[in-house]
Amino acid sequence: MKKDVKAKFQEALELPAELLTNSYRMTLIDNTNVLIENYKAIIEYEAYVIRLSCGLTIFGDNLNVLEISADEIIIGGKIKNIEFEN
Amino acid sequence: MFLLKTYEFYKGYSEIQIEGYFVERFVNLCSLRGIKIWDIDKKTEGIINLKIYEKDLGRVDELLKITKSQMRIIKKVGIPNITNLYKKRKLFIIISLICCAVIYFLSLHIWDVEVVGNEKIPTEEIEKILDEEGVQVGRKKESIDFEKIKSNIYVKRQDVLWIGVKIKGVKVTVEILERKNADEDVLENFPTNIVADRDGVIQKISVRSGQKCVEVGDVVCKGDVLVSGVVDSEHSDPIMVNSNADIKIKTWYTTKKAVPYQKTILSKSGLVDKKCKIKLGNYTINLANNSTKFEKYDTINSVKKLVLFGKIETPISLDVSTYEELITSDVLYTPEQAETIAKKEVYDLVMKNIPDGAEVLNYDYNVFSENDEVIVRITAECLENIGVEEKISF
């Protein structure tokens, strides 16, 4: 019920979808940089995979976190594959 | 990106290594608590490298306890770290501050005065005037009123047309434009003759103004009038004009040189001996034994004075004596060899005598042999411009 109200409110005011709902926003630059807003937390971090609790898994080579803050993460490296859960 | 890097450097950051089982958790906690970390790099299982601001290092301890990991500082970068490094070395900082202060203090003063642009007025005279006006080495730049000095110089020296003063650092450049001598300018307005300034045979003469006095083929001597400024006229009195003409004459230059068949030659053996000594005023410090082992030698002395700021001479100087060994050898020339040597030497000699602008038409050699030497005489035939303007005196 609560979600519906939020969705309706967002539709009525034409606000960006990621603002009110719990969704994430991903910006890709080539296959070298990816910015994910609203990523929540890192579950797994290896040089070849980064798993985020928002439901994204990024596979690649030499992955490293260029910048991290409470709601943004920038991942650099050679991105090969992005997997979506749920 | 560059701005960000500069900001990071200004704030000071550390590159640290976190080792533990829950490094992901550490990263998450950092981001949750607002501790900014960047350039996170996973080396191997359980080890990450990351960068963190200097001021956040203290807050990390708590997180380390929670995640049961260990931290190691790899590198400290930035201005706060550099200042920390020198905090203990107080004397160093004090001396460097004193140095800065001394350099600043010295830069407020004049250390060099240069006069440029003067052709006729001796530099010493201008320097003397400037000295009287207060532009001296060691004076404070601000205390000098250049506008006042300029006007004073204009009053004192009538032959100065314009003065420009440029201050660049500790150097004052005084630029001077001289008033041109009045006589020189108006020579063109006076009636003049053209007079020969050397001997020769007239080869070509073309007169633009004036009365021609000589013809092609005439022999002229130094001082002869070639073109007269007094032009006769049938209808009126003679007119006085400023003569103008192009005159070419043929001249001959001869030189001779004798070369004996047997000659003793001094030549450099290539061995060089260098001796140095330092002079402090009248006191001399020899750095090595001052005599040389050579029997015959050339000595080249060079003195290097220690000069501060390119101007102030100190009494300290370095004297370097270079001894070059010479060896004597007797050479016996064949007549042909002696002749070629003599010809070359005599050619060089005659070329020195020929003035600039003269065109050498041809030259020939006369060779005489005497009992033990060869004499070569060269005659060079030249074509050159001639004629100097001379005021007609009444």
Coordinates of C-alpha atoms in Angstrom, one line a residue, chain B residues 9-220:
Chain B
F9 CA 47.6 16.9 -1.4
Y10 CA 46.8 20.1 0.5
K11 CA 44.6 18.2 3.1
G12 CA 47.2 15.4 3.4
Y13 CA 46.3 11.7 3.0
S14 CA 47.8 8.3 3.8
E15 CA 47.9 5.2 1.8
I16 CA 47.1 2.4 4.2
Q17 CA 46.8 -1.4 4.0
I18 CA 43.9 -3.2 5.8
E19 CA 44.4 -6.9 6.5
G20 CA 41.5 -9.0 7.9
Y21 CA 38.7 -11.4 7.1
F22 CA 36.0 -8.7 6.7
V23 CA 37.6 -6.0 4.5
E24 CA 34.3 -5.5 2.6
R25 CA 32.6 -4.7 5.9
F26 CA 35.4 -2.3 6.7
V27 CA 34.7 -0.4 3.4
N28 CA 31.0 -0.4 4.1
L29 CA 31.4 0.9 7.6
C30 CA 33.7 3.7 6.3
S31 CA 31.1 4.8 3.8
L32 CA 28.3 4.6 6.3
R33 CA 30.2 6.8 8.8
G34 CA 31.1 9.3 6.3
I35 CA 34.8 8.6 6.3
K36 CA 36.0 9.3 2.8
I37 CA 38.1 6.6 1.3
W38 CA 39.2 6.2 -2.3
D39 CA 41.4 4.3 -4.7
I40 CA 40.5 1.0 -3.0
D41 CA 42.6 -1.8 -4.5
K42 CA 42.3 -5.5 -3.6
K43 CA 45.7 -7.1 -3.7
T44 CA 45.0 -10.6 -2.5
E45 CA 42.4 -12.3 -0.4
G46 CA 41.9 -10.3 2.8
I47 CA 44.2 -7.5 2.0
I48 CA 43.1 -4.1 0.5
N49 CA 45.0 -0.9 -0.1
L50 CA 43.2 2.4 0.2
K51 CA 43.7 6.1 0.6
I52 CA 42.3 8.1 3.5
Y53 CA 42.5 11.6 4.7
E54 CA 45.0 12.3 7.5
K55 CA 42.3 13.6 9.8
D56 CA 40.2 10.5 9.5
L57 CA 43.0 8.1 10.5
G58 CA 42.0 8.3 14.2
R59 CA 38.4 7.3 13.5
V60 CA 39.5 4.1 11.8
D61 CA 40.8 2.5 15.0
E62 CA 37.2 1.8 16.1
L63 CA 36.3 0.2 12.8
L64 CA 39.4 -2.0 12.9
K65 CA 38.3 -3.3 16.3
I66 CA 34.8 -4.1 14.9
T67 CA 36.1 -5.9 11.8
K68 CA 39.0 -7.4 13.6
S69 CA 41.5 -6.3 11.1
Q70 CA 44.9 -4.7 11.2
M71 CA 46.1 -1.5 9.6
R72 CA 49.5 -0.6 8.2
I73 CA 50.5 2.8 6.9
I74 CA 52.3 2.5 3.6
K75 CA 52.9 6.1 2.6
K76 CA 52.0 9.5 4.0
V77 CA 51.5 12.2 1.4
G78 CA 50.6 15.9 1.6
I79 CA 51.4 19.2 3.1
P80 CA 50.5 18.3 6.8
N81 CA 52.9 15.4 6.6
I82 CA 55.7 17.5 5.2
T83 CA 55.3 20.1 8.0
N84 CA 55.2 17.3 10.6
L85 CA 58.5 16.0 9.2
Y86 CA 60.2 19.3 9.9
K87 CA 58.6 20.1 13.2
K88 CA 61.5 18.6 15.1
R89 CA 64.2 20.3 13.0
K90 CA 63.6 23.8 14.5
L91 CA 67.0 25.2 13.6
F92 CA 66.5 24.3 10.0
I93 CA 63.2 26.1 9.8
I94 CA 64.6 29.1 11.6
I95 CA 67.6 29.4 9.3
S96 CA 65.5 28.9 6.2
L97 CA 63.1 31.7 7.4
I98 CA 66.1 33.9 8.1
C99 CA 67.4 33.2 4.6
C100 CA 64.0 34.2 3.1
A101 CA 64.0 37.3 5.1
V102 CA 67.5 38.2 4.1
I103 CA 66.7 37.6 0.4
Y104 CA 63.6 39.7 0.7
F105 CA 65.5 42.5 2.5
L106 CA 68.3 42.5 -0.2
S107 CA 65.7 42.5 -3.0
L108 CA 64.4 45.8 -1.8
H109 CA 67.8 47.4 -2.7
I110 CA 69.6 48.3 -5.8
W111 CA 72.5 46.1 -6.6
D112 CA 73.4 47.1 -10.1
V113 CA 73.2 50.2 -12.2
E114 CA 73.5 49.9 -15.9
V115 CA 73.7 52.7 -18.5
V116 CA 72.8 51.8 -22.0
G117 CA 72.2 53.7 -25.3
N118 CA 75.0 56.3 -24.8
E119 CA 77.4 56.6 -27.7
K120 CA 79.3 59.8 -27.1
I121 CA 78.7 60.6 -23.4
P122 CA 81.0 58.4 -21.4
T123 CA 79.2 56.0 -19.1
E124 CA 81.4 57.1 -16.2
E125 CA 80.0 60.6 -16.4
I126 CA 76.4 59.4 -16.3
E127 CA 77.2 57.1 -13.5
K128 CA 78.8 59.9 -11.6
I129 CA 75.7 62.1 -12.0
L130 CA 73.4 59.2 -11.0
D131 CA 75.7 58.6 -7.9
E132 CA 75.3 62.3 -6.9
E133 CA 71.5 62.0 -7.3
G134 CA 71.5 59.0 -5.0
V135 CA 71.2 56.1 -7.4
Q136 CA 73.9 54.0 -5.7
V137 CA 74.4 50.3 -5.2
G138 CA 72.8 49.4 -1.8
R139 CA 70.2 52.2 -1.8
K140 CA 66.6 51.3 -1.1
K141 CA 64.6 51.2 -4.3
E142 CA 61.6 53.0 -2.8
S143 CA 63.6 55.9 -1.5
I144 CA 64.6 57.0 -5.0
D145 CA 62.4 59.5 -6.9
F146 CA 63.3 58.7 -10.5
E147 CA 61.1 61.5 -11.9
K148 CA 63.1 64.1 -10.0
I149 CA 66.4 62.6 -10.9
K150 CA 65.4 62.5 -14.6
S151 CA 64.5 66.2 -14.6
N152 CA 67.7 67.0 -12.8
I153 CA 69.7 65.2 -15.4
Y154 CA 67.9 67.0 -18.2
V155 CA 68.9 70.3 -16.6
K156 CA 72.5 69.3 -16.0
R157 CA 73.2 67.7 -19.4
Q158 CA 72.0 69.5 -22.4
D159 CA 73.2 66.6 -24.7
V160 CA 70.7 64.2 -23.2
L161 CA 67.5 64.1 -25.2
W162 CA 65.6 61.4 -23.3
I163 CA 66.1 59.2 -20.2
G164 CA 64.3 56.0 -19.5
V165 CA 64.6 54.2 -16.2
K166 CA 63.7 50.5 -15.9
I167 CA 63.8 48.7 -12.6
K168 CA 64.0 44.9 -13.0
G169 CA 64.5 43.1 -9.8
V170 CA 67.6 44.6 -8.2
K171 CA 68.9 46.0 -11.4
V172 CA 68.4 49.6 -12.6
T173 CA 68.8 50.1 -16.3
V174 CA 69.1 53.7 -17.4
E175 CA 68.5 54.2 -21.1
I176 CA 69.8 57.3 -22.7
L177 CA 69.0 58.9 -26.0
E178 CA 71.6 61.4 -27.0
R179 CA 70.9 64.6 -28.8
K180 CA 72.7 64.4 -32.2
N181 CA 75.5 66.8 -32.8
A182 CA 74.2 69.8 -34.8
D183 CA 77.2 70.0 -37.1
E184 CA 76.9 66.5 -38.5
D185 CA 73.3 66.9 -39.6
V186 CA 73.8 70.0 -41.7
L187 CA 77.0 69.0 -43.5
E188 CA 74.8 68.1 -46.4
N189 CA 73.6 71.7 -46.6
F190 CA 77.1 73.1 -47.0
P191 CA 79.0 73.3 -50.4
T192 CA 81.6 70.5 -50.4
N193 CA 84.4 69.2 -52.6
I194 CA 85.2 65.5 -52.9
V195 CA 88.8 64.9 -52.2
A196 CA 91.0 61.7 -52.8
D197 CA 91.9 59.9 -49.6
R198 CA 94.5 57.7 -51.2
D199 CA 96.6 57.3 -54.4
G200 CA 95.5 55.5 -57.5
V201 CA 94.3 55.7 -61.1
I202 CA 90.7 56.8 -61.8
Q203 CA 88.8 53.9 -63.3
K204 CA 85.2 55.2 -63.2
I205 CA 83.6 58.5 -62.3
S206 CA 80.0 59.4 -62.2
V207 CA 79.0 62.8 -60.8
R208 CA 75.5 63.5 -59.5
S209 CA 76.2 67.0 -58.4
G210 CA 79.3 69.2 -58.6
Q211 CA 82.0 69.9 -61.2
K212 CA 84.2 67.0 -62.4
C213 CA 87.9 67.8 -62.1
V214 CA 89.5 64.5 -63.1
E215 CA 89.0 62.1 -66.0
V216 CA 89.2 58.4 -66.3
G217 CA 92.8 57.3 -66.5
D218 CA 94.1 60.2 -64.5
V219 CA 96.6 59.5 -61.7
V220 CA 95.5 61.0 -58.4

